[in-house]
PDB file of C-alpha atoms in Angstrom:
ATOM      1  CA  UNK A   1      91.757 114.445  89.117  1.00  0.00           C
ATOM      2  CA  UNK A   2      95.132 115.389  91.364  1.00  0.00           C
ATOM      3  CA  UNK A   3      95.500 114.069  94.570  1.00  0.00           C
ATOM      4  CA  UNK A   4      95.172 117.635  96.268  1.00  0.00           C
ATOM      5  CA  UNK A   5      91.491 117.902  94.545  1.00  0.00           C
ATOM      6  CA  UNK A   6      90.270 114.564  95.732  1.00  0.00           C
ATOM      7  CA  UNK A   7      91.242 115.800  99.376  1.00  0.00           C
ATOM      8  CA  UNK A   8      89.490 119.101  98.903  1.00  0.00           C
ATOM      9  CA  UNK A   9      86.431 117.064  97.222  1.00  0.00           C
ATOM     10  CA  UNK A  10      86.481 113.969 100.212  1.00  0.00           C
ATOM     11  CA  UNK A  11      86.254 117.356 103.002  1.00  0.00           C
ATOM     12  CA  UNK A  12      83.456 118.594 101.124  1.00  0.00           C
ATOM     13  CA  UNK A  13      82.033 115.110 101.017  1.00  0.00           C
ATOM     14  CA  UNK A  14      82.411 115.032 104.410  1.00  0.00           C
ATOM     15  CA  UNK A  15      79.711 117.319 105.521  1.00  0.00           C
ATOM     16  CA  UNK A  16      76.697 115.323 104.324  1.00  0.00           C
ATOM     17  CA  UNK A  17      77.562 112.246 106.063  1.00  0.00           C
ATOM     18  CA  UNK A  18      79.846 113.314 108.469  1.00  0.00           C
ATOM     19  CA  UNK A  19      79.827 117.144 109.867  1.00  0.00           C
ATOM     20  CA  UNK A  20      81.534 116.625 113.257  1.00  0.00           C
ATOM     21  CA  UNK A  21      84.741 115.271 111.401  1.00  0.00           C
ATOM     22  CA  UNK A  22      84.319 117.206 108.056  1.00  0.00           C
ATOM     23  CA  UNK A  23      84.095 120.386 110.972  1.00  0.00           C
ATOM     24  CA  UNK A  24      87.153 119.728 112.124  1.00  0.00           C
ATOM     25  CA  UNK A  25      89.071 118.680 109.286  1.00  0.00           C
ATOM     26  CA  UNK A  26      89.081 122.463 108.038  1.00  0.00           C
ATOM     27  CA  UNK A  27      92.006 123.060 110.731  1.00  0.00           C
ATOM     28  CA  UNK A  28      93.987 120.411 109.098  1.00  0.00           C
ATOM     29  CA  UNK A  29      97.205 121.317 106.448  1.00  0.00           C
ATOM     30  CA  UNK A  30      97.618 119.180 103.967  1.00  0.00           C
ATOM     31  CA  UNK A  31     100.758 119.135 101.894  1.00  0.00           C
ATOM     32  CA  UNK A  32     101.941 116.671  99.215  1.00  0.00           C
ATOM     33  CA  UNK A  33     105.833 115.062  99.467  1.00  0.00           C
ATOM     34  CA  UNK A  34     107.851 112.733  97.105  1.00  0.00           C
ATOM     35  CA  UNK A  35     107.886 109.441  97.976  1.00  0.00           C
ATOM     36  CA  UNK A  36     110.855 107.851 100.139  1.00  0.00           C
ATOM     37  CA  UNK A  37     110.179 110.584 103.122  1.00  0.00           C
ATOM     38  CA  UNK A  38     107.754 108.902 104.805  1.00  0.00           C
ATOM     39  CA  UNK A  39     107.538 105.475 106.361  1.00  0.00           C
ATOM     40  CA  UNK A  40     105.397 103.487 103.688  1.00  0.00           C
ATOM     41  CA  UNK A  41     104.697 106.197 100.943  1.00  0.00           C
ATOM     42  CA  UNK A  42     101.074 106.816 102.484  1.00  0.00           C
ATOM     43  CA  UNK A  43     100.408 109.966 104.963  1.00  0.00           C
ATOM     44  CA  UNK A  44     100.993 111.403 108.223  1.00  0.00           C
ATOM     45  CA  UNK A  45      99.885 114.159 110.383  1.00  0.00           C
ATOM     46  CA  UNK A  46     101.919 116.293 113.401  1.00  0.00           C
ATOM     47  CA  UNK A  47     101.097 117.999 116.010  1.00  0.00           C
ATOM     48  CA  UNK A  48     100.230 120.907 114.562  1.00  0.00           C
ATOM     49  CA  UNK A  49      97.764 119.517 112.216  1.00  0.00           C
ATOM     50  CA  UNK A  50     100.044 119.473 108.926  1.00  0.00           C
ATOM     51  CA  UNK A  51      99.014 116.461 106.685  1.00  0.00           C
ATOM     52  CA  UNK A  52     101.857 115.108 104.939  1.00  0.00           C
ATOM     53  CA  UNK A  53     100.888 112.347 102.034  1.00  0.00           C
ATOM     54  CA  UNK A  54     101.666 110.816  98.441  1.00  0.00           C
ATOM     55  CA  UNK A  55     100.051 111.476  95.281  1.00  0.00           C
ATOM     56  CA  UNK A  56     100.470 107.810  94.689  1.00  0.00           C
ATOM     57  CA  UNK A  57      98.672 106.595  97.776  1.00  0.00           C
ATOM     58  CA  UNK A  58      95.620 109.350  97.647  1.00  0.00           C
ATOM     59  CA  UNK A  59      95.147 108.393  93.924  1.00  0.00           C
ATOM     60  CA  UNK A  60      94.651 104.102  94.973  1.00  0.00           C
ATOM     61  CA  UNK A  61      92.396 105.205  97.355  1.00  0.00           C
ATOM     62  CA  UNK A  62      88.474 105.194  96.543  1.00  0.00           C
ATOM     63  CA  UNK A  63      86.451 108.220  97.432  1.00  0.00           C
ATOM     64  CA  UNK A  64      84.731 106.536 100.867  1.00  0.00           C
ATOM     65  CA  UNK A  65      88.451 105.292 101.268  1.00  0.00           C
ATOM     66  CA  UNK A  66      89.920 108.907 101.632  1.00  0.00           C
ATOM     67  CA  UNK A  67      86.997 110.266 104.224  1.00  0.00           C
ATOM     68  CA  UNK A  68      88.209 107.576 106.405  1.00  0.00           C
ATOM     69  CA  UNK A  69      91.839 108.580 105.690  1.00  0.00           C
ATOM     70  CA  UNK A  70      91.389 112.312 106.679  1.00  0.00           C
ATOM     71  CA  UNK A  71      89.210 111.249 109.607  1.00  0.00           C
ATOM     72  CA  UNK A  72      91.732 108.727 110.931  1.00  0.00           C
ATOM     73  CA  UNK A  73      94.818 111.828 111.011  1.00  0.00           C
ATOM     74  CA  UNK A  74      92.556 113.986 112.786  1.00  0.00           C
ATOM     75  CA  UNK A  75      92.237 111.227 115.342  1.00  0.00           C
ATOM     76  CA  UNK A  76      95.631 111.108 115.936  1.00  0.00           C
ATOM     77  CA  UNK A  77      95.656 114.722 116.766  1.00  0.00           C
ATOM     78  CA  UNK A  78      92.165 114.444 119.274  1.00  0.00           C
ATOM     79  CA  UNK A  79      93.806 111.418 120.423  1.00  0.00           C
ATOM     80  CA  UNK A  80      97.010 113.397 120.976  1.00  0.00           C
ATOM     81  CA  UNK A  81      98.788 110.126 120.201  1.00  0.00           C
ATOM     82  CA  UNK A  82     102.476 111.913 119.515  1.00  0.00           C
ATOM     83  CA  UNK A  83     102.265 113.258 123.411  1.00  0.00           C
ATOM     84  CA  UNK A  84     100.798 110.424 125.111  1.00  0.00           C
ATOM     85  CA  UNK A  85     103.737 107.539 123.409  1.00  0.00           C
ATOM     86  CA  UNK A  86     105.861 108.780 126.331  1.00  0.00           C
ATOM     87  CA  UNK A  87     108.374 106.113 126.282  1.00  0.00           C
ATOM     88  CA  UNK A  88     106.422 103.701 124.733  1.00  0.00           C
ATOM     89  CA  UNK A  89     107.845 101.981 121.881  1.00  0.00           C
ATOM     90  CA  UNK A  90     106.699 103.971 118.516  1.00  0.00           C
ATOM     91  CA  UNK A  91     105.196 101.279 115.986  1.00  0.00           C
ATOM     92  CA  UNK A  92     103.410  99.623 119.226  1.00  0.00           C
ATOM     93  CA  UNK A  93     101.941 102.450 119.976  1.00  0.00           C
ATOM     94  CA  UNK A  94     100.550 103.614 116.833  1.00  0.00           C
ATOM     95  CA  UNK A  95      99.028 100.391 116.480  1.00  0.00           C
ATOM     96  CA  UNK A  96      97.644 100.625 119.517  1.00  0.00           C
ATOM     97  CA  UNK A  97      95.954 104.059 118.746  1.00  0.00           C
ATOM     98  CA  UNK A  98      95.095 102.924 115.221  1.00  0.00           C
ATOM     99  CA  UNK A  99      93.094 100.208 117.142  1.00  0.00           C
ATOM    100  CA  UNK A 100      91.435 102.754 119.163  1.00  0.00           C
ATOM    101  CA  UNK A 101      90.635 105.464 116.811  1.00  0.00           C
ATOM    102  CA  UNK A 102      89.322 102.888 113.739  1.00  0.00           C
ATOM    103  CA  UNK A 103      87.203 100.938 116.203  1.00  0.00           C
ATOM    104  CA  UNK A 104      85.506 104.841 116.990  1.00  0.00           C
ATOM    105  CA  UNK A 105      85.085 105.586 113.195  1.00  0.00           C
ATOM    106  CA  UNK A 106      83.683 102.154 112.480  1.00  0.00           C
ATOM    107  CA  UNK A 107      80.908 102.366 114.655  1.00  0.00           C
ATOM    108  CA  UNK A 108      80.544 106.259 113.121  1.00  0.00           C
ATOM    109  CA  UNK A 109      79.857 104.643 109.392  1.00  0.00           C
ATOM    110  CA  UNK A 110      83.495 104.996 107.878  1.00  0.00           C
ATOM    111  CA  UNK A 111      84.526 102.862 105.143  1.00  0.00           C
ATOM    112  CA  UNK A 112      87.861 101.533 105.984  1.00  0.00           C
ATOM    113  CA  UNK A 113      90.368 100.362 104.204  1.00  0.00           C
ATOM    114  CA  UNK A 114      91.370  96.572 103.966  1.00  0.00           C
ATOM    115  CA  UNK A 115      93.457  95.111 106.203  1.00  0.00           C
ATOM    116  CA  UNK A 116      93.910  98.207 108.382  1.00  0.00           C
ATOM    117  CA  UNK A 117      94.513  97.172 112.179  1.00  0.00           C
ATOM    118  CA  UNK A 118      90.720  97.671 113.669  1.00  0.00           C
ATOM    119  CA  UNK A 119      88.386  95.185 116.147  1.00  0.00           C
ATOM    120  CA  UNK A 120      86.803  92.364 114.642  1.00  0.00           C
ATOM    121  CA  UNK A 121      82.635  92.032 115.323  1.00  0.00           C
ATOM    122  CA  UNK A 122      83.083  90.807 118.321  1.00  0.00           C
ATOM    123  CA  UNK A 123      84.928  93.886 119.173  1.00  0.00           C
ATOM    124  CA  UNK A 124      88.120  91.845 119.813  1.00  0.00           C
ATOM    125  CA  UNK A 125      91.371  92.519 118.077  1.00  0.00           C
ATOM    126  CA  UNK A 126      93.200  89.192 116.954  1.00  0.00           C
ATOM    127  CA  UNK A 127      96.685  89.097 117.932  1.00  0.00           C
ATOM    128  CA  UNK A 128      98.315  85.487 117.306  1.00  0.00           C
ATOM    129  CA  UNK A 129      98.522  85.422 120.756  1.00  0.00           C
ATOM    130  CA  UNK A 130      95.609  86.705 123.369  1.00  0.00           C
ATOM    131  CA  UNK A 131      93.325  88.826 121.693  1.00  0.00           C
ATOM    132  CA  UNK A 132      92.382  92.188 122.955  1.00  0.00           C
ATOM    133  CA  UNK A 133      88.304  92.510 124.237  1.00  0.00           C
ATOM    134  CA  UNK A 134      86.248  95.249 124.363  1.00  0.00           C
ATOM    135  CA  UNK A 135      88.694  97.579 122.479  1.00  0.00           C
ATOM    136  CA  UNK A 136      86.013  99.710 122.307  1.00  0.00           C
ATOM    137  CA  UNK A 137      86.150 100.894 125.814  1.00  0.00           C
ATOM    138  CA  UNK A 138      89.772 100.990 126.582  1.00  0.00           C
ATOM    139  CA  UNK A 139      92.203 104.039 125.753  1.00  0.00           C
ATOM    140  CA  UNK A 140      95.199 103.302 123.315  1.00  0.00           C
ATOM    141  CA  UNK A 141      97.615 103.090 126.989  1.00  0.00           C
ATOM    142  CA  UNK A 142      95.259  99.934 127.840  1.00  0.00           C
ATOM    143  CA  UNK A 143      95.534  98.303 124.272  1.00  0.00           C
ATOM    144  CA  UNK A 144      99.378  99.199 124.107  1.00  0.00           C
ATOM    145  CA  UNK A 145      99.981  96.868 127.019  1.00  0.00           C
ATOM    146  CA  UNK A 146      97.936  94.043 125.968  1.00  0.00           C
ATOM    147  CA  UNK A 147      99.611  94.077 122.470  1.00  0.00           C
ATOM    148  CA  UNK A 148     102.254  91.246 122.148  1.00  0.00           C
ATOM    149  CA  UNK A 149     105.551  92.628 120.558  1.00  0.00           C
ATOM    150  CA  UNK A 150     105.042  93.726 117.016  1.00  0.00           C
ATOM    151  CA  UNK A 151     107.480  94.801 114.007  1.00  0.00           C
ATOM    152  CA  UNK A 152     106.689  96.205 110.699  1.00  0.00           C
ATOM    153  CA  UNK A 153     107.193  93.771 107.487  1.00  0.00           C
ATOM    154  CA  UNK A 154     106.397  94.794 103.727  1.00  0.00           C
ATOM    155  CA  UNK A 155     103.890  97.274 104.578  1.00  0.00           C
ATOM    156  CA  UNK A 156     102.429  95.071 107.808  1.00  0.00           C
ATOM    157  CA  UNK A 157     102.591  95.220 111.686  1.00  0.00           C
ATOM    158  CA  UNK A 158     103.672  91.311 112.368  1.00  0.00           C
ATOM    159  CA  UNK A 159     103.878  89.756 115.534  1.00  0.00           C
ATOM    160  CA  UNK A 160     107.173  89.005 116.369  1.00  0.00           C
ATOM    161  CA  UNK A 161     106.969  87.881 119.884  1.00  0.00           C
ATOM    162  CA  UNK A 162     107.437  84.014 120.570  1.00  0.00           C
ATOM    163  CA  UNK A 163     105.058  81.893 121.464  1.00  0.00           C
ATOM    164  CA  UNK A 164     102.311  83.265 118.814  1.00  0.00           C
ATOM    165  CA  UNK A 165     102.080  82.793 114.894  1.00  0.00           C
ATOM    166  CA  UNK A 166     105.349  84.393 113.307  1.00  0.00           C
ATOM    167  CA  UNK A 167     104.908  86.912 111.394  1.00  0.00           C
ATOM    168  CA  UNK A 168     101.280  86.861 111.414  1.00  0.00           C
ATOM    169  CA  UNK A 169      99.901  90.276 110.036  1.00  0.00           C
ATOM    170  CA  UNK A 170      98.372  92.587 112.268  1.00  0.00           C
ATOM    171  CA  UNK A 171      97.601  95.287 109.736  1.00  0.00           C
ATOM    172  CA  UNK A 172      98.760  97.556 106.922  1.00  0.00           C
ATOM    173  CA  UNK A 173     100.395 100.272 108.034  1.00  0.00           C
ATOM    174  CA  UNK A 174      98.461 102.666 106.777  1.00  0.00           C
ATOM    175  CA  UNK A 175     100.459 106.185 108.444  1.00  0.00           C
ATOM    176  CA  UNK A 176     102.085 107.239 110.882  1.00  0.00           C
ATOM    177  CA  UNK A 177     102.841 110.338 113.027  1.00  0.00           C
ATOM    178  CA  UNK A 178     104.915 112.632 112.611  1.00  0.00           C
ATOM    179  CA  UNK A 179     106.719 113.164 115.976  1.00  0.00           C
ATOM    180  CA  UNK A 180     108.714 116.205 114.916  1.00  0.00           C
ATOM    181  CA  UNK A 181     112.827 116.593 114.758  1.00  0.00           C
ATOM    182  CA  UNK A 182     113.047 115.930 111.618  1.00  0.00           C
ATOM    183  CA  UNK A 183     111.744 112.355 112.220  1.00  0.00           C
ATOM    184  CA  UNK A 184     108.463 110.610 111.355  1.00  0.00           C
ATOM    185  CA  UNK A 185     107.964 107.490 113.274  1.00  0.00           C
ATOM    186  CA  UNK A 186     109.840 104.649 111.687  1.00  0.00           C
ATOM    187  CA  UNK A 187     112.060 104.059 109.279  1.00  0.00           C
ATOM    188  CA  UNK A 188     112.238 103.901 105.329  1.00  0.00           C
ATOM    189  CA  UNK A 189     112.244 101.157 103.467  1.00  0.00           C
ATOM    190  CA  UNK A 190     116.180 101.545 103.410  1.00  0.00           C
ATOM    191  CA  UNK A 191     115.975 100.925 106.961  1.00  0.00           C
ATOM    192  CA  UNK A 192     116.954 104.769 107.289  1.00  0.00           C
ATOM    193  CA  UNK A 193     115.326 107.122 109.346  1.00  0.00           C
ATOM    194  CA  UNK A 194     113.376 109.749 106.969  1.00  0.00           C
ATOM    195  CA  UNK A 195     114.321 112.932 106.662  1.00  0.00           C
ATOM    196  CA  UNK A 196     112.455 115.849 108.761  1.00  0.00           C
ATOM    197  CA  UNK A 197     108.745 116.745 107.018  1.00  0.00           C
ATOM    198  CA  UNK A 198     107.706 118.212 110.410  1.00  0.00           C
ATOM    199  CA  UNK A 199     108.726 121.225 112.550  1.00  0.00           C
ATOM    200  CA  UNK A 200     111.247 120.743 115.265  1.00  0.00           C
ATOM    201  CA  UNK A 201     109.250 120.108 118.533  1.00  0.00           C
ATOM    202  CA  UNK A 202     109.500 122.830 121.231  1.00  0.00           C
ATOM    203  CA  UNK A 203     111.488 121.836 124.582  1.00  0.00           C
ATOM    204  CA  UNK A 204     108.490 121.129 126.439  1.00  0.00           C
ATOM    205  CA  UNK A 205     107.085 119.135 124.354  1.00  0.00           C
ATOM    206  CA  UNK A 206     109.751 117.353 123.713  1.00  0.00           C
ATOM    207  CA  UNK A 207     109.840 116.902 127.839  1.00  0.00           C
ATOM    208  CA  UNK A 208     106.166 115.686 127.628  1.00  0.00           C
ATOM    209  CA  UNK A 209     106.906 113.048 125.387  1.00  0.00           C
ATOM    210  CA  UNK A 210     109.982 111.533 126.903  1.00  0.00           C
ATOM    211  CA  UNK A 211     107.774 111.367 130.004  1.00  0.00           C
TER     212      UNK A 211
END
């Protein structure tokens, strides 16, 4: 089965377990790219509710997997993640929302994938260095400024702040947001920025972001 298929069947899928997310995910986009334009090869969503992904990554994913994957983009648009980084830096704060927005669809009975940055039991987020409580009940701004300084290694957020474990993994990166300009969030595995797969962002919202 193509990758575009599996995303039409996981929506569908969607309304027997979940019909507040599969609800909304009718507003997203989605449209398939070659690998190379996108930070890790996986997906990505803008502001406009355009889903950007890989064949490649859809197809390793398992059925559960992909509901979770649809339902994590659309909470980086409910979040409004791309207008509330300000001047934060980028990879921080996508952690920082991917903390926020997994922790919400693991208490709503999402299967998530391994190793993806999310709250432990105790709802505390391991850091190498002080870990971050209650993540629960704190907005992505609060967990952005408790998160040590992180960078992104072979598909991983790693601390690379002193004092801590170096290098210890934080989580996959598992997408990203696109922030429009012709720019997704990072940079390729070239160390390159990626090529525009998003519209060009409007003057005022480029003004709300720099904020």
């Amino acid at each position: 089965m193509k990758a575009e298929q599996r995303i039409t069947r996981a929506r569908i899928q969607l309304q027997r377990a979940n019909p507040f997310w599969a609800y909304l995910s009718l507003y997203l986009k989605f449209h398939e790219i070659e690998k190379g334009k996108m930070l890790c090869d996986t997906m990505g969503v803008d502001i406009e509710g355009n889903v950007y992904y890989v064949g490649e990554f859809v197809d390793k994913l398992t059925d559960k997997e992909l509901e979770f994957v649809i339902a994590h983009e659309l909470g980086h648009l409910l979040y409004l993640t791309a207008l509330r980084q300000g001047s934060r830096n980028k990879e921080g704060f996508n952690v920082a929302s991917d903390i926020a927005i997994n922790s919400l669809l693991q208490r709503n009975g999402f299967t998530l994938i391994k190793d993806v940055c999310v709250p432990n039991h105790e709802d505390k987020f391991e850091t190498g260095l002080k870990p971050i409580e209650k993540c629960s009940e704190k907005t992505s701004e609060q967990i952005y400024d408790e998160l040590p300084k992180i960078t992104i290694k072979n598909g991983y957020y790693v601390l690379s702040q002193k004092g801590g474990i170096q290098d210890k993994k934080l989580g996959k990166v598992m997408d990203e947001y696109i922030i429009g300009n012709g720019e997704s969030n990072g940079e390729g595995k070239d160390g390159k920025k990626k090529e525009g797969i998003g519209r060009k962002l409007t003057p005022n919202e480029k003004r709300e972001i720099e904020k």
